Amino acid sequence: MTLKVGIIGCGGIANGKHMPSLAKLDEVEMIAFCDVIEDRAIKASENFGAGNVSVYNNYKDLLNNREIDVVHVCTPNISHAEITIAALEAGKHVMCEKPMAKTSKEAQEMIDAAKRTGKKLTIGYQNRFRKDSEYLHAICEEKALGEIYYAKAKAIRRRAVPTWGVFLDEEAQGGGPLIDIGTHALDLTLWMMNNYKPKYVVGNTYHKLSKTENAANAWGPWDPNQFTVEDSAFGFITMENGATIVLESSWALNSLDVGEAKTSLSGTKGGADMEDGLRINGEDHSLLFEKKIELETGGVDFYDGTGDDPAYTEAKQWIESILNDTEPVVKPEQAFVVTQILEAIYQSAKTNQPVFFDK
């Protein structure tokens, strides 16, 4: 069986992740492309289209195409919920790029729509499909670390502010580094802990470097007048079972302790971190140990192993979950909790008060 896919939003994340990954799958044909800038949709159709290709500048017209089985939503955060719900109601399975939505209310409405329509919904957290993430999750599932009661979710850039699209627009995105890259680190951490029951959150956001003129930056200086989101954000999360998670995120921070989509875990039997590759630590026969996991499978001349392409693995398991009628790895209920916590950090920062979750 071949699944016919429609792409809504043909910008950076669609071109960088979704479309190249789907193009590698024999079970997929991308037959419809939509973008408010129609030239982008036309270019995407030329690069990735298969068979009878259609191009749209209005997502509602794409959803009226009955040939489409699956939709990938790759638009700014403000429209994730609206488009996803409409696509589900139109009878399509939906992969929505992270974060799930700007608000937990919108995220819940997406879940309700998926349940109501019986269609599958997943969110684009591709860092779960890295080799280090998969290995660490496997040993967490085996309880090798015991009860994980303290964790750090890390998404720190020293100077890497995205200056294109709507990344700096709070209205369109809902926030800056916290909702953009902090969301990946938090998703990884919750997944490893298998703990989706937050009790309360305390958070702070900062606008300390965003007004810098001619700033050093990976993509060139940002425009201080357009930089309406935070440049860094930090959260202290207490879970119902007493576990603690510290979430760190920044696009611009005077720190050399950088790293993106990383987690460190401390449990009753051992710990793990991603600071220097994947390291496991613990105690054995009254002595402490540390071991580093070899993630490369090379060692043969002219062959470097099978490689690590999380975006392809993400797309493959998503398509297989539809074909085999199984649950996708990233469940919408899990992504909902990520959005719920991020929203609470922003709320706590605005009110200078902790935010408690209703049971």
CSV table of C-alpha atoms in Angstrom, one decimal:
chain,number,residue,atom,x,y,z
A,1,MET,CA,0.0,0.0,0.0
A,2,THR,CA,1.2,3.5,-0.8
A,3,LEU,CA,0.2,6.4,1.4
A,4,LYS,CA,-0.4,9.7,-0.3
A,5,VAL,CA,0.9,12.7,1.7
A,6,GLY,CA,0.2,16.4,1.7
A,7,ILE,CA,2.7,18.9,3.0
A,8,ILE,CA,1.2,22.1,4.6
A,9,GLY,CA,4.0,24.7,5.1
A,10,CYS,CA,7.0,24.3,2.7
A,11,GLY,CA,9.5,26.3,4.6
A,12,GLY,CA,12.7,25.4,6.5
A,13,ILE,CA,11.6,22.5,8.6
A,14,ALA,CA,9.7,20.9,5.7
A,15,ASN,CA,12.7,21.1,3.4
A,16,GLY,CA,15.2,20.3,6.1
A,17,LYS,CA,13.5,17.3,7.7
A,18,HIS,CA,10.0,16.2,6.6
A,19,MET,CA,10.2,16.1,2.8
A,20,PRO,CA,13.7,14.6,2.4
A,21,SER,CA,12.8,11.9,5.0
A,22,LEU,CA,9.5,11.0,3.4
A,23,ALA,CA,11.2,10.9,0.0
A,24,LYS,CA,13.3,7.9,1.1
A,25,LEU,CA,10.3,5.8,1.9
A,26,ASP,CA,8.9,3.5,-0.8
A,27,GLU,CA,5.5,3.5,0.9
A,28,VAL,CA,5.0,7.2,0.4
A,29,GLU,CA,4.1,9.6,-2.4
A,30,MET,CA,4.0,13.3,-1.7
A,31,ILE,CA,1.2,14.5,-4.0
A,32,ALA,CA,0.2,17.9,-2.6
A,33,PHE,CA,2.0,20.9,-1.3
A,34,CYS,CA,0.7,24.1,0.3
A,35,ASP,CA,2.3,27.3,1.4
A,36,VAL,CA,1.0,30.9,1.7
A,37,ILE,CA,4.0,31.8,-0.5
A,38,GLU,CA,2.9,29.7,-3.5
A,39,ASP,CA,6.4,29.8,-5.0
A,40,ARG,CA,7.7,27.7,-2.1
A,41,ALA,CA,5.0,25.1,-2.7
A,42,ILE,CA,5.8,25.0,-6.4
A,43,LYS,CA,9.5,24.5,-5.7
A,44,ALA,CA,8.7,21.8,-3.1
A,45,SER,CA,6.5,20.0,-5.6
A,46,GLU,CA,9.3,20.1,-8.2
A,47,ASN,CA,11.8,18.7,-5.7
A,48,PHE,CA,9.7,16.1,-3.9
A,49,GLY,CA,6.5,15.6,-5.8
A,50,ALA,CA,5.4,12.2,-7.2
A,51,GLY,CA,2.7,11.4,-9.7
A,52,ASN,CA,-0.1,13.9,-10.2
A,53,VAL,CA,1.0,16.8,-8.0
A,54,SER,CA,-1.2,19.6,-6.7
A,55,VAL,CA,-0.1,22.9,-5.4
A,56,TYR,CA,-2.1,25.2,-3.1
A,57,ASN,CA,-1.8,28.5,-1.2
A,58,ASN,CA,-4.8,27.7,1.1
A,59,TYR,CA,-4.6,24.6,3.4
A,60,LYS,CA,-8.4,24.2,3.2
A,61,ASP,CA,-8.2,23.5,-0.5
A,62,LEU,CA,-5.5,20.9,0.1
A,63,LEU,CA,-7.6,19.2,2.7
A,64,ASN,CA,-10.5,18.9,0.2
A,65,ASN,CA,-8.2,16.6,-1.9
A,66,ARG,CA,-9.7,13.1,-1.1
A,67,GLU,CA,-6.6,11.3,-2.4
A,68,ILE,CA,-4.5,12.5,0.5
A,69,ASP,CA,-4.2,10.0,3.4
A,70,VAL,CA,-1.6,11.8,5.6
A,71,VAL,CA,-0.8,15.5,6.2
A,72,HIS,CA,2.4,16.9,7.7
A,73,VAL,CA,1.8,20.3,9.3
A,74,CYS,CA,5.0,22.4,9.1
A,75,THR,CA,3.7,25.9,9.7
A,76,PRO,CA,4.3,28.5,12.5
A,77,ASN,CA,3.1,27.4,15.9
A,78,ILE,CA,0.1,29.7,15.9
A,79,SER,CA,-1.6,27.6,13.3
A,80,HIS,CA,-0.7,24.1,14.4
A,81,ALA,CA,-3.9,23.4,16.2
A,82,GLU,CA,-6.2,25.0,13.7
A,83,ILE,CA,-4.7,23.1,10.7
A,84,THR,CA,-4.2,19.8,12.6
A,85,ILE,CA,-7.8,19.7,13.8
A,86,ALA,CA,-9.1,20.6,10.3
A,87,ALA,CA,-7.0,17.8,8.8
A,88,LEU,CA,-8.2,15.2,11.2
A,89,GLU,CA,-11.8,16.3,10.6
A,90,ALA,CA,-11.1,15.9,6.9
A,91,GLY,CA,-10.1,12.2,7.5
A,92,LYS,CA,-6.3,12.6,7.3
A,93,HIS,CA,-3.7,11.2,9.7
A,94,VAL,CA,-1.5,14.1,11.0
A,95,MET,CA,2.2,14.6,11.8
A,96,CYS,CA,2.4,18.0,13.3
A,97,GLU,CA,5.8,19.6,13.8
A,98,LYS,CA,6.8,20.5,17.4
A,99,PRO,CA,5.7,22.1,19.6
A,100,MET,CA,2.2,20.6,19.6
A,101,ALA,CA,0.5,24.0,20.0
A,102,LYS,CA,0.9,27.4,21.6
A,103,THR,CA,-1.4,26.6,24.5
A,104,SER,CA,-2.4,23.4,26.4
A,105,LYS,CA,-6.0,24.2,25.5
A,106,GLU,CA,-5.3,24.0,21.8
A,107,ALA,CA,-3.2,20.8,22.4
A,108,GLN,CA,-6.2,19.2,24.2
A,109,GLU,CA,-8.5,20.1,21.3
A,110,MET,CA,-6.1,18.4,18.9
A,111,ILE,CA,-6.2,15.2,21.1
A,112,ASP,CA,-10.0,15.4,21.2
A,113,ALA,CA,-10.2,15.7,17.4
A,114,ALA,CA,-7.9,12.7,17.0
A,115,LYS,CA,-10.1,10.6,19.3
A,116,ARG,CA,-13.3,11.8,17.7
A,117,THR,CA,-12.2,11.0,14.2
A,118,GLY,CA,-10.2,7.9,14.9
A,119,LYS,CA,-7.2,9.2,12.9
A,120,LYS,CA,-3.6,9.0,14.1
A,121,LEU,CA,-1.8,12.1,15.4
A,122,THR,CA,1.9,12.5,16.3
A,123,ILE,CA,4.2,15.4,17.0
A,124,GLY,CA,7.7,15.9,15.5
A,125,TYR,CA,10.1,15.2,18.3
A,126,GLN,CA,12.8,13.5,16.2
A,127,ASN,CA,15.5,13.6,18.9
A,128,ARG,CA,13.9,10.5,20.4
A,129,PHE,CA,15.2,8.6,17.4
A,130,ARG,CA,18.9,9.4,17.9
A,131,LYS,CA,21.0,6.4,18.8
A,132,ASP,CA,22.0,7.8,22.2
A,133,SER,CA,18.3,8.6,23.0
A,134,GLU,CA,17.1,5.1,21.9
A,135,TYR,CA,19.8,3.4,24.0
A,136,LEU,CA,19.2,5.5,27.1
A,137,HIS,CA,15.4,5.0,26.8
A,138,ALA,CA,15.9,1.2,26.6
A,139,ILE,CA,17.9,1.1,29.8
A,140,CYS,CA,15.5,3.4,31.5
A,141,GLU,CA,12.7,1.0,30.5
A,142,GLU,CA,14.7,-1.8,32.1
A,143,LYS,CA,14.9,0.3,35.3
A,144,ALA,CA,18.7,0.2,35.1
A,145,LEU,CA,18.9,3.6,36.7
A,146,GLY,CA,16.2,2.8,39.3
A,147,GLU,CA,13.8,5.6,40.3
A,148,ILE,CA,14.8,8.7,38.4
A,149,TYR,CA,14.1,11.6,40.8
A,150,TYR,CA,16.3,14.4,39.4
A,151,ALA,CA,16.9,15.4,35.8
A,152,LYS,CA,18.2,18.3,33.7
A,153,ALA,CA,16.8,19.2,30.3
A,154,LYS,CA,19.3,21.2,28.4
A,155,ALA,CA,18.9,23.4,25.3
A,156,ILE,CA,21.6,26.1,25.6
A,157,ARG,CA,23.0,28.0,22.6
A,158,ARG,CA,25.6,30.6,23.2
A,159,ARG,CA,24.7,32.7,20.1
A,160,ALA,CA,22.4,31.0,17.6
A,161,VAL,CA,19.3,33.1,17.2
A,162,PRO,CA,17.2,32.1,14.2
A,163,THR,CA,16.6,35.3,12.3
A,164,TRP,CA,14.4,34.1,9.5
A,165,GLY,CA,10.6,33.4,9.3
A,166,VAL,CA,8.6,34.2,12.4
A,167,PHE,CA,11.0,32.8,15.0
A,168,LEU,CA,11.3,36.2,16.7
A,169,ASP,CA,7.5,36.9,16.7
A,170,GLU,CA,5.9,36.1,20.0
A,171,GLU,CA,2.4,36.2,18.5
A,172,ALA,CA,3.2,33.7,15.8
A,173,GLN,CA,5.3,31.4,17.8
A,174,GLY,CA,4.2,31.7,21.4
A,175,GLY,CA,7.8,32.2,22.6
A,176,GLY,CA,11.5,31.9,21.8
A,177,PRO,CA,14.1,29.3,22.8
A,178,LEU,CA,11.9,27.7,25.4
A,179,ILE,CA,9.1,26.7,23.0
A,180,ASP,CA,11.5,26.2,20.1
A,181,ILE,CA,14.4,24.0,21.4
A,182,GLY,CA,13.6,23.7,25.1
A,183,THR,CA,10.6,21.7,24.0
A,184,HIS,CA,13.0,19.0,22.6
A,185,ALA,CA,15.0,18.7,25.8
A,186,LEU,CA,11.9,18.5,27.9
A,187,ASP,CA,10.3,15.9,25.7
A,188,LEU,CA,13.4,13.7,25.9
A,189,THR,CA,13.6,14.0,29.7
A,190,LEU,CA,10.0,13.2,30.3
A,191,TRP,CA,10.2,10.2,27.9
A,192,MET,CA,13.2,8.8,29.7
A,193,MET,CA,11.6,9.2,33.1
A,194,ASN,CA,8.2,8.0,31.8
A,195,ASN,CA,6.7,10.6,34.1
A,196,TYR,CA,4.0,12.8,32.7
A,197,LYS,CA,2.4,14.1,36.0
A,198,PRO,CA,3.7,17.6,36.8
A,199,LYS,CA,2.7,19.1,40.2
A,200,TYR,CA,3.9,22.7,39.9
A,201,VAL,CA,6.4,24.9,38.0
A,202,VAL,CA,8.4,27.9,38.7
A,203,GLY,CA,10.0,29.7,35.8
A,204,ASN,CA,11.8,32.8,34.5
A,205,THR,CA,12.3,34.2,31.1
A,206,TYR,CA,14.9,36.9,30.1
A,207,HIS,CA,15.2,39.6,27.5
A,208,LYS,CA,18.8,40.5,28.4
A,209,LEU,CA,20.7,40.2,25.1
A,210,SER,CA,17.8,40.5,22.6
A,211,LYS,CA,18.3,44.3,22.3
A,212,THR,CA,22.0,44.0,21.4
A,213,GLU,CA,22.9,45.8,18.2
A,214,ASN,CA,25.1,44.1,15.6
A,215,ALA,CA,25.3,41.0,17.8
A,216,ALA,CA,27.5,38.1,17.1
A,217,ASN,CA,25.2,35.3,15.9
A,218,ALA,CA,25.4,32.1,13.9
A,219,TRP,CA,23.0,33.5,11.2
A,220,GLY,CA,24.1,37.1,11.4
A,221,PRO,CA,22.9,40.0,13.6
A,222,TRP,CA,19.3,40.0,14.7
A,223,ASP,CA,17.0,43.0,14.5
A,224,PRO,CA,16.4,44.1,18.1
A,225,ASN,CA,13.1,45.7,17.1
A,226,GLN,CA,11.8,42.4,15.8
A,227,PHE,CA,13.1,40.3,18.7
A,228,THR,CA,9.9,40.1,20.8
A,229,VAL,CA,10.4,36.7,22.4
A,230,GLU,CA,12.7,35.8,25.3
A,231,ASP,CA,16.4,35.2,24.6
A,232,SER,CA,16.6,32.6,27.5
A,233,ALA,CA,14.2,30.8,29.8
A,234,PHE,CA,14.6,28.5,32.8
A,235,GLY,CA,12.1,26.3,34.7
A,236,PHE,CA,12.0,24.3,37.9
A,237,ILE,CA,9.5,21.5,37.6
A,238,THR,CA,8.3,19.4,40.5
A,239,MET,CA,6.4,16.2,39.6
A,240,GLU,CA,3.6,14.6,41.6
A,241,ASN,CA,5.9,11.8,42.8
A,242,GLY,CA,8.4,14.4,44.1
A,243,ALA,CA,10.9,14.2,41.2
A,244,THR,CA,12.6,17.4,40.1
A,245,ILE,CA,13.4,18.6,36.5
A,246,VAL,CA,15.5,21.7,35.8
A,247,LEU,CA,14.9,23.0,32.3
A,248,GLU,CA,17.4,25.3,30.7
A,249,SER,CA,17.0,27.0,27.3
A,250,SER,CA,18.6,29.9,25.4
A,251,TRP,CA,19.3,31.2,21.9
A,252,ALA,CA,21.7,33.8,23.4
A,253,LEU,CA,23.5,33.3,26.7
A,254,ASN,CA,27.0,34.2,27.9
A,255,SER,CA,27.9,30.6,28.7
A,256,LEU,CA,30.3,28.0,27.4
A,257,ASP,CA,28.2,25.2,28.9
A,258,VAL,CA,26.2,24.7,25.7
A,259,GLY,CA,24.3,21.8,24.3
A,260,GLU,CA,21.0,21.1,22.6
A,261,ALA,CA,18.3,18.5,23.1
A,262,LYS,CA,20.3,16.8,25.9
A,263,THR,CA,19.2,15.3,29.2
A,264,SER,CA,20.9,14.2,32.3
A,265,LEU,CA,19.3,11.7,34.7
A,266,SER,CA,19.9,10.8,38.4
A,267,GLY,CA,18.3,7.6,39.7
A,268,THR,CA,18.5,5.4,42.8
A,269,LYS,CA,20.6,2.8,41.0
A,270,GLY,CA,22.6,5.0,38.6
A,271,GLY,CA,22.8,8.1,36.4
A,272,ALA,CA,23.3,9.1,32.8
A,273,ASP,CA,24.1,12.2,30.8
A,274,MET,CA,24.8,13.4,27.3
A,275,GLU,CA,27.5,15.9,28.1
A,276,ASP,CA,30.4,13.9,26.5
A,277,GLY,CA,28.7,11.4,24.3
A,278,LEU,CA,26.4,9.1,26.3
A,279,ARG,CA,27.8,8.3,29.8
A,280,ILE,CA,26.4,6.0,32.4
A,281,ASN,CA,27.5,6.2,36.0
A,282,GLY,CA,26.9,4.2,39.1
A,283,GLU,CA,28.3,2.2,42.0
A,284,ASP,CA,29.5,-1.5,41.8
A,285,HIS,CA,31.0,-3.5,44.6
A,286,SER,CA,31.5,-0.4,46.7
A,287,LEU,CA,33.3,1.4,43.9
A,288,LEU,CA,32.1,4.1,41.5
A,289,PHE,CA,32.1,3.5,37.8
A,290,GLU,CA,31.6,5.5,34.6
A,291,LYS,CA,31.1,4.0,31.2
A,292,LYS,CA,30.8,5.6,27.8
A,293,ILE,CA,28.6,4.0,25.2
A,294,GLU,CA,30.1,3.6,21.7
A,295,LEU,CA,27.4,4.7,19.4
A,296,GLU,CA,29.3,4.3,16.1
A,297,THR,CA,29.4,0.8,14.5
A,298,GLY,CA,32.5,1.4,12.3
A,299,GLY,CA,35.8,-0.3,12.6
A,300,VAL,CA,36.0,-1.6,9.1
A,301,ASP,CA,38.0,0.0,6.3
A,302,PHE,CA,35.9,2.2,3.9
A,303,TYR,CA,32.8,1.7,6.1
A,304,ASP,CA,31.6,4.0,8.8
A,305,GLY,CA,28.6,2.1,10.0
A,306,THR,CA,24.9,2.5,9.4
A,307,GLY,CA,24.8,6.1,10.4
A,308,ASP,CA,22.3,8.0,12.5
A,309,ASP,CA,19.4,9.8,10.7
A,310,PRO,CA,16.8,10.6,13.4
A,311,ALA,CA,14.5,12.4,10.9
A,312,TYR,CA,14.4,9.4,8.6
A,313,THR,CA,13.7,7.0,11.5
A,314,GLU,CA,11.0,9.3,12.8
A,315,ALA,CA,9.3,9.4,9.4
A,316,LYS,CA,9.6,5.6,8.9
A,317,GLN,CA,8.1,4.6,12.2
A,318,TRP,CA,5.3,7.2,11.7
A,319,ILE,CA,4.3,5.8,8.3
A,320,GLU,CA,4.6,2.2,9.6
A,321,SER,CA,2.3,3.0,12.5
A,322,ILE,CA,-0.3,4.0,10.0
A,323,LEU,CA,0.2,1.0,7.7
A,324,ASN,CA,0.3,-1.4,10.6
A,325,ASP,CA,-2.3,0.4,12.7
A,326,THR,CA,0.0,0.7,15.7
A,327,GLU,CA,0.7,3.6,18.1
A,328,PRO,CA,3.3,6.1,16.9
A,329,VAL,CA,6.3,6.5,19.2
A,330,VAL,CA,5.4,10.1,20.1
A,331,LYS,CA,1.9,10.0,21.6
A,332,PRO,CA,-0.1,13.2,21.5
A,333,GLU,CA,-0.9,12.8,25.2
A,334,GLN,CA,2.8,13.0,25.9
A,335,ALA,CA,3.3,16.0,23.7
A,336,PHE,CA,0.4,17.7,25.5
A,337,VAL,CA,2.2,17.5,28.8
A,338,VAL,CA,5.3,19.1,27.3
A,339,THR,CA,3.1,22.0,26.0
A,340,GLN,CA,1.4,22.2,29.4
A,341,ILE,CA,4.7,22.6,31.2
A,342,LEU,CA,6.1,25.1,28.8
A,343,GLU,CA,3.0,27.2,29.1
A,344,ALA,CA,3.3,27.1,32.9
A,345,ILE,CA,6.9,28.3,32.8
A,346,TYR,CA,5.8,31.3,30.7
A,347,GLN,CA,2.9,32.0,33.0
A,348,SER,CA,5.1,31.7,36.1
A,349,ALA,CA,7.6,34.1,34.6
A,350,LYS,CA,4.9,36.7,33.9
A,351,THR,CA,3.2,36.5,37.3
A,352,ASN,CA,6.3,35.8,39.5
A,353,GLN,CA,4.3,33.0,41.0
A,354,PRO,CA,4.5,29.2,40.9
A,355,VAL,CA,1.9,27.6,38.7
A,356,PHE,CA,0.2,24.5,40.1
A,357,PHE,CA,-1.5,21.9,37.9
A,358,ASP,CA,-5.0,20.7,38.5
A,359,LYS,CA,-5.2,17.0,39.3
